[in-house]
Structure formats: structure tokens, C-alpha cells
PDB file of C-alpha atoms and ligand atoms in Angstrom:
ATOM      1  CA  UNK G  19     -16.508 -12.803  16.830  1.00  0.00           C
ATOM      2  CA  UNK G  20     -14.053 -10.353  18.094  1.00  0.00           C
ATOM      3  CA  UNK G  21     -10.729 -11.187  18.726  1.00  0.00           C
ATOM      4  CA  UNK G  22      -8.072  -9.618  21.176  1.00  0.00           C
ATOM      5  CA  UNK G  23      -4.407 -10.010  20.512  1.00  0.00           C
ATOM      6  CA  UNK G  24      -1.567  -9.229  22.639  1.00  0.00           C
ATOM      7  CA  UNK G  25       1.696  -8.654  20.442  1.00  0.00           C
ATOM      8  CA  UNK G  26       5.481  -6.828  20.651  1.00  0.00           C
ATOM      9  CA  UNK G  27       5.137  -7.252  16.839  1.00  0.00           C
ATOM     10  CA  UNK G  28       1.281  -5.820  15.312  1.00  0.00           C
ATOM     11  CA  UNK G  29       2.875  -5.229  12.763  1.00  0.00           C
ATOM     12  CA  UNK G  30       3.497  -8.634  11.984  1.00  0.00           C
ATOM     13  CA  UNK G  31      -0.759  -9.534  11.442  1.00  0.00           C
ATOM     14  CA  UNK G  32      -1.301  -6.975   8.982  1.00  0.00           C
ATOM     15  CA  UNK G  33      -0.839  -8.951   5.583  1.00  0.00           C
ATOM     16  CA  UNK G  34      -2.770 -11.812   6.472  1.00  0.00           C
ATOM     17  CA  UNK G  35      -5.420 -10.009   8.132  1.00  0.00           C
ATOM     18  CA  UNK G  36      -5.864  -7.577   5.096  1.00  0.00           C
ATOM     19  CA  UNK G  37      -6.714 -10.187   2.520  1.00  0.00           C
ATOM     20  CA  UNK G  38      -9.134 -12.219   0.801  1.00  0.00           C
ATOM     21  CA  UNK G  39     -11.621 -13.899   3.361  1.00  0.00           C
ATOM     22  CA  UNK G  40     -10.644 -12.401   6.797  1.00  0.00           C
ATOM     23  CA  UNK G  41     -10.630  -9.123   5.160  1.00  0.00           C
ATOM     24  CA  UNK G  42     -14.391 -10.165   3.919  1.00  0.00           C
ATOM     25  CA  UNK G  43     -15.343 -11.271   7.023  1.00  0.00           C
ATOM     26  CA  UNK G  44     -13.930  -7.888   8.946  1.00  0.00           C
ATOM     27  CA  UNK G  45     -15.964  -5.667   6.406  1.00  0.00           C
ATOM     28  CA  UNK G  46     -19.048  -7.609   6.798  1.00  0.00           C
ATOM     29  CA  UNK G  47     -19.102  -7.260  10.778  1.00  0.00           C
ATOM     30  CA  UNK G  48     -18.928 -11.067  11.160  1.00  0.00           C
ATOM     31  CA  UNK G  49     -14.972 -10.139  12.660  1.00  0.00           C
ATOM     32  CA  UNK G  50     -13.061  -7.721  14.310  1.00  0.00           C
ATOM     33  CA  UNK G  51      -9.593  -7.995  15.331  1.00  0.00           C
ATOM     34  CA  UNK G  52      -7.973  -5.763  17.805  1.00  0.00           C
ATOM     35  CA  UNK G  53      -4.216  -5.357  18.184  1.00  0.00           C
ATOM     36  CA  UNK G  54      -2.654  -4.319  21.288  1.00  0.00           C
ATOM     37  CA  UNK G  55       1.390  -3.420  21.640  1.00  0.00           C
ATOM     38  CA  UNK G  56       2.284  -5.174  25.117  1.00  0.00           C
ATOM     39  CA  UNK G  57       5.066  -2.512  24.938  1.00  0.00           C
ATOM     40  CA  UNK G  58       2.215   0.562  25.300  1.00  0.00           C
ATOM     41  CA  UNK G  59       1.528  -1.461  28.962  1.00  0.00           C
ATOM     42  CA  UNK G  60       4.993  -1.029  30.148  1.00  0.00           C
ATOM     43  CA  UNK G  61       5.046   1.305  32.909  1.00  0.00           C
ATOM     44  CA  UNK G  62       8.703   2.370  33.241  1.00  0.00           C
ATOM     45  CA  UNK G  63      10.625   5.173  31.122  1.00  0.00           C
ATOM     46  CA  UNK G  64      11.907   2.760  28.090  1.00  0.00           C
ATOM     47  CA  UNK G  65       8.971   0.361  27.831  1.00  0.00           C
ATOM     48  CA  UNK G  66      10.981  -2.070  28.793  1.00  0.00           C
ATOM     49  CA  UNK G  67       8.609  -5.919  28.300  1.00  0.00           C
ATOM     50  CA  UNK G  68      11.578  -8.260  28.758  1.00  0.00           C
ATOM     51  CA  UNK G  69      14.040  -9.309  31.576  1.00  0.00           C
ATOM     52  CA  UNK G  70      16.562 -11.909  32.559  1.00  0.00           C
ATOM     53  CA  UNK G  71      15.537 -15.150  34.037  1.00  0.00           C
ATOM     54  CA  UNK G  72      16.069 -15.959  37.722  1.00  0.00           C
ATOM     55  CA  UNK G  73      18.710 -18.543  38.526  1.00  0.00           C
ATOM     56  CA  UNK G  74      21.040 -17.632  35.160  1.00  0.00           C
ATOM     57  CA  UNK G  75      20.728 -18.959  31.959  1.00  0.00           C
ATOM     58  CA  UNK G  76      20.269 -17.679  28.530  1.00  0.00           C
ATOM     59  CA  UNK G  77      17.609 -15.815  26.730  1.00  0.00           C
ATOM     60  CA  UNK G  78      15.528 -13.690  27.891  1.00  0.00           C
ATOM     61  CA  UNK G  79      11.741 -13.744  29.621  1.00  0.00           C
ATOM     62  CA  UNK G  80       9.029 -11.541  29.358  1.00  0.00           C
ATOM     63  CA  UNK G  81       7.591  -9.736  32.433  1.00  0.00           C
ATOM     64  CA  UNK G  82       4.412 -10.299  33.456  1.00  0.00           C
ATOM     65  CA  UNK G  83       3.305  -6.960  34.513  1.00  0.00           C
ATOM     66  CA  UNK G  84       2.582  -5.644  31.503  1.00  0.00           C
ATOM     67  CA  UNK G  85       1.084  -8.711  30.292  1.00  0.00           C
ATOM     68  CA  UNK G  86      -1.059  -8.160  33.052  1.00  0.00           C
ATOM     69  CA  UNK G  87      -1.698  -4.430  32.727  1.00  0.00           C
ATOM     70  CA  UNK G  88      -2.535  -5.067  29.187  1.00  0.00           C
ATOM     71  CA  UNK G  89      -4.911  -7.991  30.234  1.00  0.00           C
ATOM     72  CA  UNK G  90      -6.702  -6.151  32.742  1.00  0.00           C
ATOM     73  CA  UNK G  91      -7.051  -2.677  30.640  1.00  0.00           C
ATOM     74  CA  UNK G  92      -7.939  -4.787  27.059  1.00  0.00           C
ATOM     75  CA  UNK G  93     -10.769  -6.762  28.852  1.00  0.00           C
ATOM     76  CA  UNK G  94     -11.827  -3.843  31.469  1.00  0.00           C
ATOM     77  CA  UNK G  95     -13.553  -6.755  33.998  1.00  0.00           C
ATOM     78  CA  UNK G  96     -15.506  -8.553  31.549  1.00  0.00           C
ATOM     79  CA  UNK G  97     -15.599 -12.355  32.652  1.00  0.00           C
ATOM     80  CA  UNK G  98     -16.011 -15.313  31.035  1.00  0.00           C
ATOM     81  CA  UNK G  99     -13.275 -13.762  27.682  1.00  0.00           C
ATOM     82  CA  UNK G 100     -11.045 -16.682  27.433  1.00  0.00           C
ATOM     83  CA  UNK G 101      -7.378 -15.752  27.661  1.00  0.00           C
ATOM     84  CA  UNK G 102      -5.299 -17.414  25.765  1.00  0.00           C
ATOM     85  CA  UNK G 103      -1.343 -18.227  26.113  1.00  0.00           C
ATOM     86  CA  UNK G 104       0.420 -19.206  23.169  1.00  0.00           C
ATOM     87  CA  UNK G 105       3.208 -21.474  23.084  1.00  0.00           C
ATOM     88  CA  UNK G 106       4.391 -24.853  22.364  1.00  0.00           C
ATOM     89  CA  UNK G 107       3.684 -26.316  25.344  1.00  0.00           C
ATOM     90  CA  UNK G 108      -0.211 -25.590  24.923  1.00  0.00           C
ATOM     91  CA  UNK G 109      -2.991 -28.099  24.269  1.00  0.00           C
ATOM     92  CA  UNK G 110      -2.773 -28.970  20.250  1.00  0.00           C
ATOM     93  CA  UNK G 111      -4.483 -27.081  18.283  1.00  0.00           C
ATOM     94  CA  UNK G 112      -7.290 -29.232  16.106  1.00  0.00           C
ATOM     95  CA  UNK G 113      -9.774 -28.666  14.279  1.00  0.00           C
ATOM     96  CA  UNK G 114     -12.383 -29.825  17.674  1.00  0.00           C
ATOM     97  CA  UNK G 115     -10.472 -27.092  19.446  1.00  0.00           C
ATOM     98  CA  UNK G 116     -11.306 -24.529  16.549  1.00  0.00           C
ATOM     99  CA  UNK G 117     -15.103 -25.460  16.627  1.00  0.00           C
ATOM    100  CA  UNK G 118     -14.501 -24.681  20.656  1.00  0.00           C
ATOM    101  CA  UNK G 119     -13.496 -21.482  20.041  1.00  0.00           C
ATOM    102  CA  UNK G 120     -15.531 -20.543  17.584  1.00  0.00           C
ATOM    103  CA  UNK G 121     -18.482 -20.552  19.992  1.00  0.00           C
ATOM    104  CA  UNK G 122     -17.177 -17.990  22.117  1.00  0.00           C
ATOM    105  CA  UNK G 123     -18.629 -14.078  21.167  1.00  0.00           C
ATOM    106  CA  UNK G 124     -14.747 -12.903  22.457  1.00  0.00           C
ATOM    107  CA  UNK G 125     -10.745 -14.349  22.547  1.00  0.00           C
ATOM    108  CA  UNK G 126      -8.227 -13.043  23.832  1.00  0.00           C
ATOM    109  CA  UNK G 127      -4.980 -14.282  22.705  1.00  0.00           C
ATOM    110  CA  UNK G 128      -1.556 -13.610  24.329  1.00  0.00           C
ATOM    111  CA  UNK G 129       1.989 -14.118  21.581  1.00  0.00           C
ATOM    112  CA  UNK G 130       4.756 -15.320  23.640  1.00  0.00           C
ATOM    113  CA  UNK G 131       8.474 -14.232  22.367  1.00  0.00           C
ATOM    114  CA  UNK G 132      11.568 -14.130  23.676  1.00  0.00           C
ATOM    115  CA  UNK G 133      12.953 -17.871  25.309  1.00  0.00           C
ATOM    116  CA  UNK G 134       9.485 -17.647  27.312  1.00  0.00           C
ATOM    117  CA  UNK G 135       7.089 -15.778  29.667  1.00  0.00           C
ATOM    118  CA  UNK G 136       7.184 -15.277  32.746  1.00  0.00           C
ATOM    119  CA  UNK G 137       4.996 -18.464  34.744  1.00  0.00           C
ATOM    120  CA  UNK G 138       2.849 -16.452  36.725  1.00  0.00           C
ATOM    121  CA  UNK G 139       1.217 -15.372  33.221  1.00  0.00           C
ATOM    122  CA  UNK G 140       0.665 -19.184  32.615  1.00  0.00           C
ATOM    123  CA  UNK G 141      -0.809 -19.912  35.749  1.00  0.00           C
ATOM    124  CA  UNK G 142      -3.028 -16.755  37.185  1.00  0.00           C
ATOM    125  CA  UNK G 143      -3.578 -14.994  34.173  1.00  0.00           C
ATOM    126  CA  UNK G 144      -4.165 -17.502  30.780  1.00  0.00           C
ATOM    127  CA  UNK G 145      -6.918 -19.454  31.102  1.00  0.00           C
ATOM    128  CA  UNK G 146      -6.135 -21.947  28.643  1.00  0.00           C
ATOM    129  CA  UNK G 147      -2.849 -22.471  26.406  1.00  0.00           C
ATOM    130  CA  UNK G 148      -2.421 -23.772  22.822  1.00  0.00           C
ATOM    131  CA  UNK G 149       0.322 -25.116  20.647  1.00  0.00           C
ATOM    132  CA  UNK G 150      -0.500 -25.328  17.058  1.00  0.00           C
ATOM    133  CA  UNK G 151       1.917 -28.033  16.208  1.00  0.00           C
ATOM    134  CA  UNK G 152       5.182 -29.830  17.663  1.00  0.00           C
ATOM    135  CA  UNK G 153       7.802 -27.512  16.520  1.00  0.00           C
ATOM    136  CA  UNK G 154       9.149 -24.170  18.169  1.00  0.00           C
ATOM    137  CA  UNK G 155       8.294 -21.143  16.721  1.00  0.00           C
ATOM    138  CA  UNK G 156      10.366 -17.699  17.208  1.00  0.00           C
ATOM    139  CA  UNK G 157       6.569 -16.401  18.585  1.00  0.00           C
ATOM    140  CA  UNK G 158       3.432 -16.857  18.907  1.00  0.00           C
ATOM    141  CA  UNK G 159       2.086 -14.117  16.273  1.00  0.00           C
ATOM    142  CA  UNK G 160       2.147 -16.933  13.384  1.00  0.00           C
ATOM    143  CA  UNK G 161      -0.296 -19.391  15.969  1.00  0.00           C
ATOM    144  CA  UNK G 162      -2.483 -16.251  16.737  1.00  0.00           C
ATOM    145  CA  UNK G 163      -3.021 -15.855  12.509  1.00  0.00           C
ATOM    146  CA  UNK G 164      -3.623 -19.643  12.415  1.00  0.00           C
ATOM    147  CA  UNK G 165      -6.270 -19.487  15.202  1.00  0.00           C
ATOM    148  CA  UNK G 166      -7.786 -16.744  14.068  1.00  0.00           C
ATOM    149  CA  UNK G 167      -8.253 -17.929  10.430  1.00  0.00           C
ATOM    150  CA  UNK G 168      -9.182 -21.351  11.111  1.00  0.00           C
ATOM    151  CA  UNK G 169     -11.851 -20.146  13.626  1.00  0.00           C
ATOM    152  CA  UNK G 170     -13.012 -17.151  10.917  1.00  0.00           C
ATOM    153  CA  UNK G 171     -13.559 -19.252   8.349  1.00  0.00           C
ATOM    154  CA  UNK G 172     -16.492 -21.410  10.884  1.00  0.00           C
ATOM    155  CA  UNK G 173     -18.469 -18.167  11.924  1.00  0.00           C
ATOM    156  CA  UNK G 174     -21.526 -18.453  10.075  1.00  0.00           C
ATOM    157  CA  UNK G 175     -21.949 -16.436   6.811  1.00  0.00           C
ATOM    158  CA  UNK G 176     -17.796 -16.188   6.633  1.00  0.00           C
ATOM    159  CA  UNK G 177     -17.878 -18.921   3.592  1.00  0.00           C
ATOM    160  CA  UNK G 178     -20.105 -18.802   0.673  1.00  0.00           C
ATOM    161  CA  UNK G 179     -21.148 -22.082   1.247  1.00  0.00           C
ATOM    162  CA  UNK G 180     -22.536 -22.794   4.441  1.00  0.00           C
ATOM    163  CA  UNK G 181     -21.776 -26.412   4.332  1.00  0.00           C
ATOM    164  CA  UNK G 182     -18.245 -26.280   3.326  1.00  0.00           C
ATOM    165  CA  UNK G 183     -16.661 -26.370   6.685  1.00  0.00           C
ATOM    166  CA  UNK G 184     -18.632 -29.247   7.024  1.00  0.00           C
ATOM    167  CA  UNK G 185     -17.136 -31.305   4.654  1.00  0.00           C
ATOM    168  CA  UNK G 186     -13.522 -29.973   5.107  1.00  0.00           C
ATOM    169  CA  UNK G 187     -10.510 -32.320   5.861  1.00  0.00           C
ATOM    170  CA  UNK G 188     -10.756 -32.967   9.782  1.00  0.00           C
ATOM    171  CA  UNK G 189     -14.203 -31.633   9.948  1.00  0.00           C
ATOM    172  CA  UNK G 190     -15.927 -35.506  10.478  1.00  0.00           C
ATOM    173  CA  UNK G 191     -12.691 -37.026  11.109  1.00  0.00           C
ATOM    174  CA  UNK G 192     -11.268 -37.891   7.852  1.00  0.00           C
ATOM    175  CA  UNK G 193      -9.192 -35.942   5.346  1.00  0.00           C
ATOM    176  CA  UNK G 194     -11.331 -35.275   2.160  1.00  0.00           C
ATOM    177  CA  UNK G 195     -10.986 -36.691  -1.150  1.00  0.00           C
ATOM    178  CA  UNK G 196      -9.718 -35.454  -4.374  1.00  0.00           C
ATOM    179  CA  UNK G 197     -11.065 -32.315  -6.275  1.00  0.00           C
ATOM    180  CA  UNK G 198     -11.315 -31.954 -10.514  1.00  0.00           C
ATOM    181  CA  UNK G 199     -12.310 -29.322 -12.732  1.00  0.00           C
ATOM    182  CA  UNK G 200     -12.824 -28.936 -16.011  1.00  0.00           C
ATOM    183  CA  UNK G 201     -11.146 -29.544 -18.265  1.00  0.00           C
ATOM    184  CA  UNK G 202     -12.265 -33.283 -18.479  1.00  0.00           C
ATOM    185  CA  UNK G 203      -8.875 -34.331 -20.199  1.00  0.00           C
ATOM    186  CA  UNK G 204      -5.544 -32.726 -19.198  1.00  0.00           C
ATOM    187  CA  UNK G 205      -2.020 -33.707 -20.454  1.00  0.00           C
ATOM    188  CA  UNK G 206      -4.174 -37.331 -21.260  1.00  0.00           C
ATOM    189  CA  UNK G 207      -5.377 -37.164 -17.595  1.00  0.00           C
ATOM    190  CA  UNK G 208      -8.533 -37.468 -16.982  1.00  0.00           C
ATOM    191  CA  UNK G 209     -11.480 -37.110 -14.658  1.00  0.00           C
ATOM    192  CA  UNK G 210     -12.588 -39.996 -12.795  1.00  0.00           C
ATOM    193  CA  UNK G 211     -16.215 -41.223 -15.296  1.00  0.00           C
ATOM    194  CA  UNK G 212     -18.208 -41.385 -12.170  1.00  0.00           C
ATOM    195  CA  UNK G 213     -17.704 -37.594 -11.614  1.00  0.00           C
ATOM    196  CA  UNK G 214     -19.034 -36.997 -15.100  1.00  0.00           C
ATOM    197  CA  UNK G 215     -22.318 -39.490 -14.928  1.00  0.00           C
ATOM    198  CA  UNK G 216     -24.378 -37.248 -13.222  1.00  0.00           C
ATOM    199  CA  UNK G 217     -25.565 -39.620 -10.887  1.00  0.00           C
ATOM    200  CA  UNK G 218     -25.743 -37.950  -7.537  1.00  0.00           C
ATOM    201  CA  UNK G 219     -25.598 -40.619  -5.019  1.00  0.00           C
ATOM    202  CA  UNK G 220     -22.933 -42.760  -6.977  1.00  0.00           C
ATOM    203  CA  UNK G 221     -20.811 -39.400  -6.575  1.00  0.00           C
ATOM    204  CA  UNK G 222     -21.594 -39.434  -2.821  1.00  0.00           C
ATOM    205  CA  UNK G 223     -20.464 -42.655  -2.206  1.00  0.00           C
ATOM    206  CA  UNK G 224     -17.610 -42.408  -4.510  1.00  0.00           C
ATOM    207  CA  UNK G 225     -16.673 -39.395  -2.695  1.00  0.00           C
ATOM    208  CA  UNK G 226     -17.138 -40.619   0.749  1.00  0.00           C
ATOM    209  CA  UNK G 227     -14.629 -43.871  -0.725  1.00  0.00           C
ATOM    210  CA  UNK G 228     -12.356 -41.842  -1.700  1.00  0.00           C
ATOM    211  CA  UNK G 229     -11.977 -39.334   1.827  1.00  0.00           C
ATOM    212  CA  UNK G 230     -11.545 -43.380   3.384  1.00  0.00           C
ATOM    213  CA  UNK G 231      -8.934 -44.112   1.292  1.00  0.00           C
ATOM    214  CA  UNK G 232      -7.123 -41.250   1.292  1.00  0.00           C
ATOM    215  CA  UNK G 233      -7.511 -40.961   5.403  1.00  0.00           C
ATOM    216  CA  UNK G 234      -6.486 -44.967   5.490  1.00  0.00           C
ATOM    217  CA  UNK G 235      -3.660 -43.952   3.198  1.00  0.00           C
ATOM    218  CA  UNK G 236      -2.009 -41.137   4.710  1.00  0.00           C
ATOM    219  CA  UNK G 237      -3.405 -40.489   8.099  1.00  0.00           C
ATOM    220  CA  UNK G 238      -4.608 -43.977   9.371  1.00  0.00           C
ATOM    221  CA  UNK G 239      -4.692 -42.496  13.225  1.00  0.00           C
ATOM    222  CA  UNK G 240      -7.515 -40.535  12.256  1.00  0.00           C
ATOM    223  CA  UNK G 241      -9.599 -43.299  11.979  1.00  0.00           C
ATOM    224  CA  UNK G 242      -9.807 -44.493  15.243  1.00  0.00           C
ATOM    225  CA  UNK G 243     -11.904 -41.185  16.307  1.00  0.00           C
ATOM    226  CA  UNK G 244     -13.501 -40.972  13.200  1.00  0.00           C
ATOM    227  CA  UNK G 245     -17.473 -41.312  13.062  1.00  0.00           C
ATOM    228  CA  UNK G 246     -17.857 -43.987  10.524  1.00  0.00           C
ATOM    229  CA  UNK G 247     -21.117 -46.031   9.065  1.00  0.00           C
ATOM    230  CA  UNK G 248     -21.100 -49.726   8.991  1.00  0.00           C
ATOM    231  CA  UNK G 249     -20.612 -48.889   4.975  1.00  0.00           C
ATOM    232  CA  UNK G 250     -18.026 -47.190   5.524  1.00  0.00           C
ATOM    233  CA  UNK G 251     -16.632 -50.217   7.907  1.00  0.00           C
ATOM    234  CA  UNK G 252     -17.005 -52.725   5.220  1.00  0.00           C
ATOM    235  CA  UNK G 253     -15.698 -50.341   2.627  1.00  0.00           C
ATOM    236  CA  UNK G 254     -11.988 -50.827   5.153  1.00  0.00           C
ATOM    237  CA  UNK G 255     -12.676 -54.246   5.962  1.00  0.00           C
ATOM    238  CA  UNK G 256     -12.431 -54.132   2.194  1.00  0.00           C
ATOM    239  CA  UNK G 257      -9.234 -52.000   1.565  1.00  0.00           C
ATOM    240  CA  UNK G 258      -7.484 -54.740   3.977  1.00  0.00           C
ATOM    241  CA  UNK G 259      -8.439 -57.554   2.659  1.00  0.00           C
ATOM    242  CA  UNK G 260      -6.860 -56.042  -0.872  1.00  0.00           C
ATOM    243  CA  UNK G 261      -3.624 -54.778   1.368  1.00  0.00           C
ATOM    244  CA  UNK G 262      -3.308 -58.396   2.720  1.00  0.00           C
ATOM    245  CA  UNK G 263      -3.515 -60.282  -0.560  1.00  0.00           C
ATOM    246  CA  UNK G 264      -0.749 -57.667  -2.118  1.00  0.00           C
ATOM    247  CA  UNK G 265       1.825 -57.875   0.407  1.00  0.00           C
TER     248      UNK G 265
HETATM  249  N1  LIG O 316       5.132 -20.183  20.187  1.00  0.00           N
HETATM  250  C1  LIG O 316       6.269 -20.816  19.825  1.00  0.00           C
HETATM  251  N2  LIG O 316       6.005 -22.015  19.276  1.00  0.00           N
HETATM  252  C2  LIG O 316       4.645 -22.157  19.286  1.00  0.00           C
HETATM  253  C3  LIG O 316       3.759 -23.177  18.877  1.00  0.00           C
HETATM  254  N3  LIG O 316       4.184 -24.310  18.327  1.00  0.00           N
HETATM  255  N4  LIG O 316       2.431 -22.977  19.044  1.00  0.00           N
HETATM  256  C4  LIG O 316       1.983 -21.839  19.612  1.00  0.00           C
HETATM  257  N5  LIG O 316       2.766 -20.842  20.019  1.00  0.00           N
HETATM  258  C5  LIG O 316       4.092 -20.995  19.862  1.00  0.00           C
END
């Protein structure tokens, strides 16, 4: 996967890029990352990427020509390269829409600053545009190192287990359960039994419990989407019945 990002700020991408899995990932040839300064695409004298909006106002907008120049020069007319906008007023960013992505050989992603961008880069030049949440950032660097390590971490070989992203939080709809290691007893906590009987498919099914309960408990909206067995129905119809009784 190879990944294109349009920034004022490259600097910005270079601890989290230079660490721990991504860094993996880039040394194995499973990622590359390039970083291009929409500043070197400026054509006049002082570089100048930023201007002040039509009609009055505050803040300031940035231009589209050398959003476009940088564009046009980065992807050198290869088609089908999504381009991506960032900002908050994108599709949300999920982890469906990282799967998406992470089928594409090539991204392109474009960091808004400033109050905004110019619309014409919205509408003839992105072809898509993604929030990653419902808050207003000061740019879209810190959604390009989200995207890019959410999508990373689904190439194939990235992970040391090839099933983990499988069984991630979000990845069949439901958050996951919770996680123990040793030691057995801590502070007079302890381990659930179950996870220390060694029978595998009472472990499955306890597991698969608990990523229902926790999901029902804290993120009940994910249910609705989520791709549940009739067990796992009548494991809820259960949990209600309990809620109704105790209220
Ligand atoms: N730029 C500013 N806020 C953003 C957000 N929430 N998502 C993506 N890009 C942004």
C-alpha cells in the first residue's frame, strides 16, 4: 500500500510514522508513505498556499492551485488513485471505511488547515472526503495518521497474527471483550475460572458473551448492524429479561 499525503506541516507525521508497527510495516515493503509540502507547489516568489476568503470574514482559505499542482505532479495521470479531502465535514471514518481503503494498491490524502479550502478542491479535485470524528481539528495531519494506521495495521502480513484484525473491536460489529494475563491473582483479583479450564469452546462462547455484553453495555447502537447468531439473539433476549426484572 502506498500512501500519498499532501501537508504544510511533514513534519508533523514523522513520530508516529517512525515507530513500532508502521515503522515495521515500511521496512518490510508492505508500506510506503510519501510526504509532499503543498508549499513546494506554490508558484509565486514567497510560496504563498493561503488567501482571504471572498465576501469578508475571518480566517483564512487555502488556494487551490497548488493543491492542484501538487495533485496533478504527485499522481503524474495515473487514474483510478483515490484523492482524498480531509475535513470534518467528510463521510465518518469507520472501521467499514478502513477495510474500503485498504483494498486500494494507492491513497492519496489531502490535510486541510487554515478555516478551510478552497471549494473547487472539494468538488473537481477530491474524490471522496472523510471526517474521523465530530469534533474540529486545527488540520487534517492528525486524520491522515489515523487513516493511515488503521488501514496499515489490515494489509496482510502487517500484524503477527493474521486473524487479529478479525476479531478487533468494530471488526464484526461489536466491541470485544475483556483481556487477562497472568498473573492469575492480582491485588485479590482474579481471572475469570473459565479462562483457566482449558476448555476451548467454553472460552469461545464465554468470549463471544462477553464482546455482547460489553457492546449491549456501552455501545448498544452497534447492535443493530451487527451480524449476530440466533445464540447470540437469545444470549440478549437474555440480558433483557435480567435488565427488566432489576429495574
Ligand atoms: N480536519 C479538521 N477536523 C477534521 C476531522 N474531524 N476529520 C478530518 N479532518 C479534519
Amino acid at each position: 500500500m502506498h500512501f500519498d499525503i499532501l501537508t504544510l506541516f511533514p513534519a508533523m507525521f514523522r513520530g508516529p510514522f517512525e515507530e513500532s508497527i508502521l515503522k515495521r510495516a515500511q521496512e518490510s515493503g508492505r508500506l510506503s508513505i510519501a510526504l509532499h509540502n503543498i508549499r513546494d507547489y506554490a508558484a509565486d516568489k514567497h510560496h504563498i498556499t493561503d488567501d482571504a476568503p471572498y465576501g469578508g470574514g475571518g480566517g483564512m482559505v487555502m488556494k487551490p492551485e497548488p493543491i492542484f499542482a501538487a495533485v496533478e505532479s504527485v499522481l503524474a495521470g495515473e487514474e483510478d488513485v483515490p484523492v482524498i479531502l480531509l475535513s470534518p465535514q467528510g463521510r465518518l471514518f469507520t472501521q467499514a471505511v478502513a477495510v474500503e481503503l485498504s483494498h486500494h494498491p494507492r491513497l492519496l490524502l489531502i490535510c486541510g488547515r487554515y478555516e478551510g479550502v478552497d471549494e473547487r478542491v472539494r468538488r473537481y479535485l477530491a474524490t471522496d472526503e472523510i471526517s474521523i470524528g465530530d469534533y474540529v481539528l486545527t488540520g487534517g495531519e492528525l486524520a491522515a495518521m489515523v487513516i493511515v494506521d488503521a488501514v496499515t495495521r489490515l494489509l496482510p502480513g502487517v500484524l503477527g497474527d493474521p486473524g487479529a484484525p478479525y476479531q478487533d473491536s468494530h471488526a464484526a460489529g461489536l466491541l470485544e471483550g475483556p483481556h487477562y494475563t497472568r498473573p492469575a491473582v492480582f491485588r485479590d483479583h482474579a481471572v475469570p475460572d473459565i479462562l483457566l479450564s482449558g476448555n476451548h469452546a467454553a472460552v469461545a462462547r464465554w468470549r463471544r458473551e462477553q464482546a455482547l455484553l460489553r457492546t449491549w453495555e456501552r455501545r448498544p447502537d452497534l447492535l443493530a448492524q451487527a451480524d449476530l447468531t440466533p445464540q447470540d439473539r437469545a444470549f440478549l433476549a437474555q440480558l433483557l429479561v435480567k435488565n427488566a426484572r432489576s429495574d
